[in-house]
Short mmCIF file of C-alpha atoms in Angstrom, two decimals:
data_model
loop_
_atom_site.label_atom_id
_atom_site.label_comp_id
_atom_site.label_asym_id
_atom_site.label_seq_id
_atom_site.Cartn_x
_atom_site.Cartn_y
_atom_site.Cartn_z
CA MET A 1 182.62 68.80 54.92
CA PRO A 2 180.79 72.03 55.55
CA GLU A 3 179.20 72.35 59.08
CA ARG A 4 175.73 72.65 57.52
CA ALA A 5 176.07 69.33 55.72
CA GLN A 6 177.41 67.68 58.81
CA ALA A 7 174.44 68.90 60.77
CA VAL A 8 172.02 67.30 58.24
CA LEU A 9 173.95 64.06 58.31
CA ARG A 10 173.88 63.95 62.06
CA LEU A 11 170.18 64.19 62.02
CA LEU A 12 169.99 61.58 59.29
CA ARG A 13 172.09 59.05 61.34
CA ARG A 14 170.17 59.81 64.52
CA TYR A 15 166.53 59.96 63.50
CA PRO A 16 165.67 56.24 63.65
CA SER A 17 166.06 56.34 67.42
CA VAL A 18 164.43 59.66 68.01
CA ALA A 19 160.88 59.64 69.55
CA PRO A 20 158.35 61.92 67.65
CA ALA A 21 157.83 64.04 70.70
CA ASP A 22 161.56 64.74 70.91
CA LEU A 23 162.09 65.73 67.23
CA PRO A 24 161.64 69.51 67.77
CA GLU A 25 164.20 69.50 70.54
CA VAL A 26 166.71 67.36 68.52
CA LEU A 27 166.20 69.84 65.57
CA ARG A 28 166.80 72.76 67.88
CA ARG A 29 170.30 71.44 68.68
CA GLU A 30 171.35 71.92 65.15
CA TYR A 31 169.83 75.35 64.52
CA GLU A 32 173.02 77.27 65.17
CA SER A 33 175.21 75.40 62.74
CA LEU A 34 172.54 75.92 60.10
CA GLN A 35 172.16 79.54 61.04
CA ILE A 36 168.57 79.16 61.86
CA SER A 37 167.03 80.93 64.87
CA HIS A 38 163.83 78.85 65.04
CA LEU A 39 161.93 76.13 63.20
CA THR A 40 158.40 74.90 63.64
CA ILE A 41 156.85 71.91 61.92
CA TYR A 42 153.12 72.18 60.96
CA LEU A 43 151.06 69.19 59.79
CA ALA A 44 147.76 69.51 57.89
CA ASP A 45 144.79 68.23 59.83
CA LEU A 46 142.88 65.35 58.39
CA GLN A 47 140.38 67.50 56.55
CA GLN A 48 142.98 69.90 55.36
CA LYS A 49 141.40 72.89 57.04
CA VAL A 50 144.22 74.00 59.39
CA LEU A 51 147.90 73.45 59.94
CA VAL A 52 148.77 72.09 63.37
CA SER A 53 152.11 72.77 64.99
CA VAL A 54 154.43 70.07 66.36
CA PRO A 55 155.96 72.22 69.01
CA ASP A 56 158.87 71.77 71.34
CA ALA A 57 156.77 71.16 74.52
CA ARG A 58 159.48 72.65 76.76
CA VAL A 59 159.46 76.16 75.26
CA GLU A 60 156.09 76.60 73.26
CA ALA A 61 152.48 75.63 73.19
CA PRO A 62 150.86 73.98 70.21
CA ARG A 63 148.81 76.18 67.91
CA THR A 64 146.86 75.95 64.61
CA VAL A 65 146.95 78.17 61.51
CA PRO A 66 144.12 78.22 58.92
CA ILE A 67 145.03 76.75 55.50
CA ASP A 68 142.93 79.41 53.79
CA GLY A 69 143.90 83.13 54.10
CA THR A 70 147.42 82.74 55.60
CA LEU A 71 150.99 82.70 54.37
CA ALA A 72 151.50 79.24 55.88
CA GLY A 73 148.45 78.00 54.11
CA TRP A 74 149.59 79.59 50.85
CA ALA A 75 152.77 77.59 50.97
CA TYR A 76 150.76 74.43 51.55
CA ARG A 77 148.04 75.23 48.94
CA SER A 78 150.61 76.08 46.24
CA VAL A 79 153.42 73.73 47.22
CA SER A 80 155.74 76.76 46.89
CA PRO A 81 158.12 78.52 49.28
CA ARG A 82 157.38 81.91 50.62
CA ILE A 83 159.69 84.39 52.54
CA THR A 84 158.53 87.19 54.65
CA GLU A 85 159.98 89.65 57.08
CA GLU A 86 159.31 88.98 60.76
CA ALA A 87 156.81 91.33 62.36
CA THR A 88 159.65 92.55 64.77
CA GLY A 89 161.95 93.26 61.97
CA SER A 90 164.61 91.16 63.43
CA GLY A 91 164.86 88.60 60.62
CA MET A 92 163.09 86.64 57.98
CA VAL A 93 160.67 83.72 57.99
CA LEU A 94 160.80 81.09 55.31
CA TRP A 95 157.69 78.89 54.72
CA LEU A 96 158.65 75.62 52.99
CA PRO A 97 156.12 73.05 51.96
CA LEU A 98 156.51 69.68 53.68
CA VAL A 99 155.96 66.87 51.06
CA ASP A 100 156.42 63.18 50.71
CA GLY A 101 156.97 62.90 46.94
CA VAL A 102 153.92 64.74 45.67
CA GLU A 103 151.88 64.20 48.88
CA ARG A 104 151.36 67.34 50.93
CA LEU A 105 152.03 66.79 54.60
CA GLY A 106 152.19 70.38 55.93
CA VAL A 107 154.75 73.24 55.97
CA VAL A 108 157.76 74.14 58.05
CA ALA A 109 158.36 77.69 59.26
CA ILE A 110 162.07 78.57 59.50
CA GLN A 111 163.25 81.89 61.06
CA ALA A 112 166.83 83.21 60.24
CA PRO A 113 168.51 86.63 60.06
CA ALA A 114 168.76 86.20 56.27
CA PHE A 115 168.37 83.50 53.56
CA ASP A 116 171.19 83.34 51.16
CA ALA A 117 171.47 80.64 48.41
CA ILE A 118 173.49 78.31 50.77
CA THR A 119 171.17 78.71 53.67
CA MET A 120 168.24 78.06 51.35
CA GLU A 121 169.72 74.83 50.11
CA ALA A 122 170.50 73.71 53.72
CA CYS A 123 166.80 74.46 54.65
CA ARG A 124 165.42 72.45 51.68
CA ALA A 125 167.64 69.54 52.63
CA LEU A 126 166.48 69.78 56.25
CA VAL A 127 162.81 69.90 55.40
CA ALA A 128 163.21 66.94 53.03
CA LEU A 129 164.71 65.06 56.00
CA ILE A 130 161.80 66.20 58.31
CA ALA A 131 159.26 64.76 55.75
CA LEU A 132 161.14 61.43 55.73
CA ILE A 133 161.05 61.43 59.60
CA VAL A 134 157.39 62.26 59.75
CA VAL A 135 156.40 59.57 57.26
CA ASP A 136 158.56 56.95 58.99
CA LYS A 137 157.37 57.77 62.54
CA THR A 138 153.79 57.78 61.42
CA ALA A 139 154.09 54.12 60.39
CA HIS A 140 154.54 52.93 63.96
CA SER A 141 153.57 55.85 66.16
CA ASP A 142 150.23 57.65 66.83
CA ALA A 143 151.97 60.86 67.86
CA TYR A 144 151.50 62.80 64.51
CA THR A 145 148.26 61.17 63.67
CA LYS A 146 146.63 62.34 67.00
CA ARG A 147 147.91 65.90 66.29
CA GLN A 148 146.20 65.83 62.85
CA ARG A 149 142.73 64.92 64.21
CA GLN A 150 140.41 67.63 65.32
CA GLU A 151 137.59 65.26 66.28
CA SER A 152 137.09 61.70 67.55
CA MET A 153 136.86 59.16 64.83
CA ALA A 154 134.11 56.63 64.47
CA LEU A 155 135.10 52.86 64.21
CA PRO A 156 134.07 52.32 60.64
CA SER A 157 135.97 55.38 59.63
CA GLU A 158 139.07 54.20 61.52
CA MET A 159 138.88 50.92 59.69
CA VAL A 160 138.57 52.42 56.25
CA TRP A 161 141.36 55.00 56.75
CA ALA A 162 143.69 52.16 57.83
CA PHE A 163 143.15 50.69 54.36
CA LEU A 164 143.37 53.92 52.22
CA ALA A 165 146.29 54.75 50.05
CA PRO A 166 148.03 58.17 50.39
CA ARG A 167 145.78 60.98 49.19
CA THR A 168 148.23 61.85 46.33
CA ILE A 169 150.67 59.88 44.33
CA GLY A 170 152.49 60.65 41.09
CA THR A 171 155.56 60.55 38.76
CA ASP A 172 156.72 62.49 35.79
CA ARG A 173 153.84 60.83 33.79
CA PHE A 174 150.88 61.14 36.11
CA THR A 175 149.45 62.76 39.26
CA SER A 176 146.57 61.12 41.10
CA SER A 177 144.86 62.71 44.07
CA ALA A 178 141.74 61.92 46.08
CA VAL A 179 139.62 63.20 49.01
CA VAL A 180 136.94 61.57 51.06
CA GLU A 181 134.35 62.83 53.59
CA PRO A 182 132.96 62.93 56.21
CA ALA A 183 136.54 62.14 57.34
CA TYR A 184 135.69 61.15 60.90
CA ASP A 185 132.55 59.29 60.12
CA LEU A 186 132.93 57.33 56.92
CA GLY A 187 130.64 54.44 56.08
CA GLY A 188 131.36 52.55 52.91
CA ASP A 189 133.33 54.91 50.58
CA ALA A 190 136.95 54.37 49.67
CA PHE A 191 139.49 55.00 46.83
CA ASP A 192 142.53 53.33 45.78
CA HIS A 193 145.48 54.14 43.52
CA SER A 194 148.83 52.47 42.92
CA THR A 195 151.45 52.27 40.11
CA SER A 196 153.44 49.48 38.79
CA ASP A 197 155.11 48.72 35.31
CA HIS A 198 153.95 52.11 33.90
CA THR A 199 150.36 51.45 34.77
CA LEU A 200 148.27 53.55 37.20
CA HIS A 201 145.77 51.29 38.95
CA LEU A 202 142.70 53.21 40.07
CA GLY A 203 139.59 52.13 42.12
CA ILE A 204 136.74 53.91 43.81
CA PHE A 205 134.33 51.91 46.00
CA ASP A 206 130.90 52.58 47.68
CA SER A 207 129.53 49.77 49.93
CA MET A 208 125.86 49.45 50.79
CA GLY A 209 124.89 51.28 54.00
CA HIS A 210 126.56 53.67 56.43
CA ASP A 211 127.51 51.52 59.45
CA LEU A 212 130.25 49.13 60.71
CA ALA A 213 129.25 46.36 58.22
CA ALA A 214 129.66 48.90 55.37
CA GLY A 215 133.16 49.71 56.55
CA LEU A 216 133.94 46.03 56.81
CA THR A 217 132.61 45.40 53.31
CA THR A 218 134.71 48.12 51.93
CA SER A 219 137.80 46.82 53.74
CA VAL A 220 137.25 43.42 52.25
CA ALA A 221 136.80 44.92 48.75
CA LEU A 222 139.98 46.87 49.12
CA ALA A 223 141.98 43.92 50.35
CA ALA A 224 140.60 41.64 47.52
CA CYS A 225 141.37 44.39 44.92
CA ARG A 226 145.09 44.55 46.02
CA THR A 227 145.32 40.73 46.34
CA ALA A 228 144.39 40.38 42.73
CA ARG A 229 146.41 43.32 41.48
CA ARG A 230 149.55 42.14 43.23
CA ARG A 231 149.40 38.79 41.55
CA ASP A 232 149.18 40.54 38.19
CA ALA A 233 145.49 39.81 37.62
CA ASP A 234 143.80 41.69 34.70
CA ILE A 235 140.98 44.12 35.42
CA VAL A 236 138.18 41.54 34.97
CA GLU A 237 139.78 39.01 37.32
CA ASN A 238 140.26 41.79 39.84
CA ALA A 239 136.52 42.46 39.76
CA VAL A 240 135.67 38.76 40.00
CA THR A 241 138.00 38.53 43.01
CA ILE A 242 136.29 41.40 44.79
CA ASP A 243 132.85 40.00 43.87
CA ARG A 244 133.65 36.49 45.31
CA ALA A 245 135.16 37.99 48.50
CA VAL A 246 132.24 40.14 49.28
CA ARG A 247 129.66 37.38 48.59
CA GLU A 248 131.66 35.03 50.89
CA VAL A 249 132.10 37.34 53.83
CA PHE A 250 128.95 39.49 53.51
CA PRO A 251 126.29 37.62 51.46
CA ASP A 252 123.64 40.26 52.22
CA ARG A 253 125.88 43.18 51.16
CA TYR A 254 127.21 44.64 47.88
CA VAL A 255 129.69 47.37 46.75
CA THR A 256 129.58 49.60 43.63
CA ALA A 257 133.00 50.31 42.03
CA VAL A 258 134.88 51.55 39.05
CA LEU A 259 138.18 49.76 38.49
CA ALA A 260 140.51 51.37 35.96
CA ASN A 261 144.01 51.04 34.60
CA MET A 262 145.74 54.04 33.03
CA HIS A 263 148.72 53.04 30.91
CA THR A 264 151.03 55.96 31.61
CA SER A 265 153.32 55.16 28.63
CA THR A 266 150.61 55.31 26.02
CA GLY A 267 147.65 57.09 27.57
CA GLY A 268 145.42 53.96 27.09
CA LEU A 269 142.62 53.76 29.69
CA GLU A 270 140.54 50.73 30.42
CA TRP A 271 137.91 50.35 33.00
CA VAL A 272 134.90 48.29 34.29
CA ASN A 273 131.91 49.93 35.98
CA CYS A 274 130.07 47.85 38.53
CA GLY A 275 126.96 49.79 39.33
CA HIS A 276 128.78 53.14 39.97
CA PRO A 277 128.48 56.61 38.57
CA PRO A 278 130.49 56.67 35.23
CA PRO A 279 133.95 58.19 34.96
CA MET A 280 134.35 61.65 33.55
CA LEU A 281 136.91 62.96 31.20
CA LEU A 282 138.44 66.44 31.62
CA ARG A 283 140.25 67.88 28.68
CA GLY A 284 141.66 71.45 28.99
CA GLN A 285 138.92 73.49 30.60
CA GLU A 286 136.04 71.32 29.33
CA VAL A 287 134.21 68.23 30.54
CA LEU A 288 133.72 65.71 27.66
CA HIS A 289 130.50 64.42 29.24
CA ASP A 290 129.89 61.33 27.00
CA ALA A 291 133.50 60.26 26.36
CA LEU A 292 133.58 57.75 29.12
CA THR A 293 129.89 57.10 29.65
CA ARG A 294 129.03 53.35 29.26
CA ASP A 295 126.25 51.36 30.76
CA ALA A 296 126.98 50.25 34.22
CA GLU A 297 126.94 46.54 35.12
CA PRO A 298 125.65 44.95 38.42
CA PRO A 299 127.45 45.94 41.68
CA LEU A 300 130.00 43.49 43.22
CA GLY A 301 128.74 40.95 45.62
CA LEU A 302 125.04 41.45 44.66
CA ASP A 303 122.93 38.46 45.45
CA GLY A 304 121.16 36.81 42.53
CA ILE A 305 123.81 37.76 39.99
CA ASP A 306 125.65 35.14 38.05
CA THR A 307 129.18 34.77 39.51
CA ASP A 308 130.58 33.65 36.18
CA MET A 309 129.29 36.71 34.18
CA THR A 310 131.94 38.30 32.13
CA ARG A 311 132.63 41.97 32.84
CA GLN A 312 132.75 44.41 29.95
CA VAL A 313 136.04 46.17 29.74
CA HIS A 314 135.80 49.62 28.16
CA ARG A 315 138.78 51.36 26.51
CA PHE A 316 139.65 54.99 25.64
CA GLN A 317 142.64 56.69 24.14
CA MET A 318 143.62 59.76 26.29
CA GLU A 319 145.47 62.76 25.02
CA PRO A 320 148.26 64.36 27.00
CA GLY A 321 146.90 66.60 29.81
CA ASP A 322 143.59 64.57 30.01
CA ARG A 323 142.21 64.08 33.48
CA VAL A 324 139.99 61.16 34.62
CA LEU A 325 137.47 61.97 37.36
CA LEU A 326 135.94 59.20 39.53
CA TYR A 327 133.44 60.12 42.20
CA SER A 328 130.67 58.55 44.44
CA ASP A 329 127.12 59.74 44.33
CA GLY A 330 127.42 61.34 47.74
CA VAL A 331 129.06 64.26 45.96
CA THR A 332 126.37 65.17 43.47
CA GLU A 333 123.48 64.07 45.77
CA ALA A 334 124.61 66.19 48.76
CA ARG A 335 121.79 68.52 49.71
CA SER A 336 121.78 71.86 51.51
CA PRO A 337 119.69 72.34 54.64
CA SER A 338 116.95 73.74 52.46
CA GLY A 339 117.02 70.55 50.32
CA GLU A 340 118.94 71.86 47.20
CA ARG A 341 120.86 69.11 45.41
CA PHE A 342 124.64 69.91 44.83
CA GLY A 343 124.26 68.34 41.34
CA GLU A 344 126.63 67.25 38.64
CA GLY A 345 126.79 70.63 36.90
CA ARG A 346 128.00 72.50 39.95
CA PHE A 347 130.45 69.71 40.69
CA THR A 348 132.03 69.76 37.26
CA ASP A 349 131.96 73.49 37.08
CA LEU A 350 133.94 73.92 40.40
CA ILE A 351 136.55 71.42 39.15
CA ILE A 352 137.02 73.28 35.72
CA ARG A 353 137.33 76.65 37.57
CA ALA A 354 140.00 75.26 39.88
CA ILE A 355 141.82 73.89 37.03
CA ALA A 356 141.57 77.16 35.08
CA ALA A 357 142.95 78.91 38.03
CA GLY A 358 145.99 76.72 37.97
CA ASP A 359 145.40 74.75 41.08
CA PRO A 360 147.29 71.46 41.32
CA ALA A 361 144.95 68.41 41.55
CA PRO A 362 145.24 68.03 45.38
CA GLU A 363 144.34 71.60 45.98
CA ALA A 364 141.46 71.63 43.39
CA LEU A 365 139.91 68.63 45.23
CA ARG A 366 140.57 70.12 48.77
CA ARG A 367 138.65 73.26 47.77
CA LEU A 368 135.89 71.17 46.04
CA ILE A 369 135.18 68.83 48.90
CA HIS A 370 135.03 71.87 51.33
CA THR A 371 132.48 73.40 49.06
CA VAL A 372 130.48 70.28 49.09
CA LEU A 373 130.67 70.21 52.92
CA ASP A 374 129.61 73.94 53.18
CA HIS A 375 126.74 73.24 50.77
CA HIS A 376 125.45 70.61 53.20
CA GLY A 377 125.84 72.78 56.27
CA GLY A 378 129.19 71.16 57.26
CA ARG A 379 127.91 67.66 57.71
CA LEU A 380 127.27 64.93 55.16
CA ASP A 381 124.59 62.20 55.41
CA ASP A 382 126.28 60.12 52.83
CA ASP A 383 130.04 59.59 51.97
CA ALA A 384 131.51 61.68 49.23
CA THR A 385 134.74 60.53 47.41
CA ILE A 386 136.51 62.12 44.54
CA LEU A 387 139.54 60.73 42.66
CA LEU A 388 141.24 62.89 39.90
CA SER A 389 143.91 61.36 37.92
CA GLU A 390 145.99 63.38 35.20
CA TRP A 391 148.10 61.98 32.40
CA HIS A 392 151.10 64.24 31.70
CA PRO A 393 153.40 61.95 29.68
CA LEU A 394 156.97 62.06 28.37
CA PRO A 395 157.11 63.60 24.72
CA ARG A 396 156.68 60.47 22.70
CA VAL A 397 153.33 58.59 22.89
CA ARG A 398 152.15 55.57 21.10
CA SER A 399 148.46 55.38 20.34
CA ILE A 400 146.11 52.40 20.90
CA PRO A 401 142.76 51.77 19.24
CA GLN A 402 139.63 53.00 21.01
CA THR A 403 136.69 50.61 21.60
#
């Protein structure tokens, strides 16, 4: 077996017992056999503004690199490799995106005298292994999570983040991505997406208030949603389960929500709207404003509403390439320091422009949420959540009726 393959295998066998702080040193021991002179892992911070290095503490200090306007950031934004010559002229630097499936984690900078096809393949394998290690260690260690935080996190926000799904998930049939702000001071907003049996389950939630009780209400709603979903409840039963859970735990609170199922084999979309802004449909470079607009029903957990009411399920047949956009009102209602409302028109225009520019969904949302933040002077008074899900199916699609 070639020495390069052996080096990757040694790392694969050893990584379960490696402490996160020791990973750079462990990797350094294999540099020579991989013909690499240096390697640095960079993780995106929570708000995706900068890339934060995970250094070998014995030989280097931590540093941050802006995601906008840098080569490292370009690799992260485009999820594409980039090779440049070192400033000293002594070799080359390869920037490789660090991804978990379709979820962007950061980038890895690899320095070497040159990058032939064999070295490139070895680097790709090594970076894939690093992504596996980072995800695995994050599940039971705070080491990487602390590096990704640039501020202290409020308790309600900590609670909601603990329940949130990964920001981006996807297969060959769909990609779904989400962002939420203010990242360190969330109140009651949350998103959810998950896939099973060729169905993409989507949810967006906005609990009453912006305090610890709001975070608790959202956490109960998310838990109830997943409990129902994992016992194969239909979308109406899911809404009923959330409604009852919120009423039982917080009788003086409520949560608005959209729950949706996208059938990734057919493009059939079904949803219920519980007091929330309606979904939007994006087709090509256009917003079909009325395609998914239906009358909203009462929020979940709202006092005085019949617990046995039957929720209306809406249905729509999507076309390949269609995108469904869910959002909370904190996006469109965000106001500048002078009082100017961000507005739905500006919101959809920015999304369309990012799509037209070829940005993948995660990057389009990253840019959009930063624009919302900038409009509001860097701080939001209300939570702002956006969930964008695209259907890009296999060639043959079976239609279903629209209702």
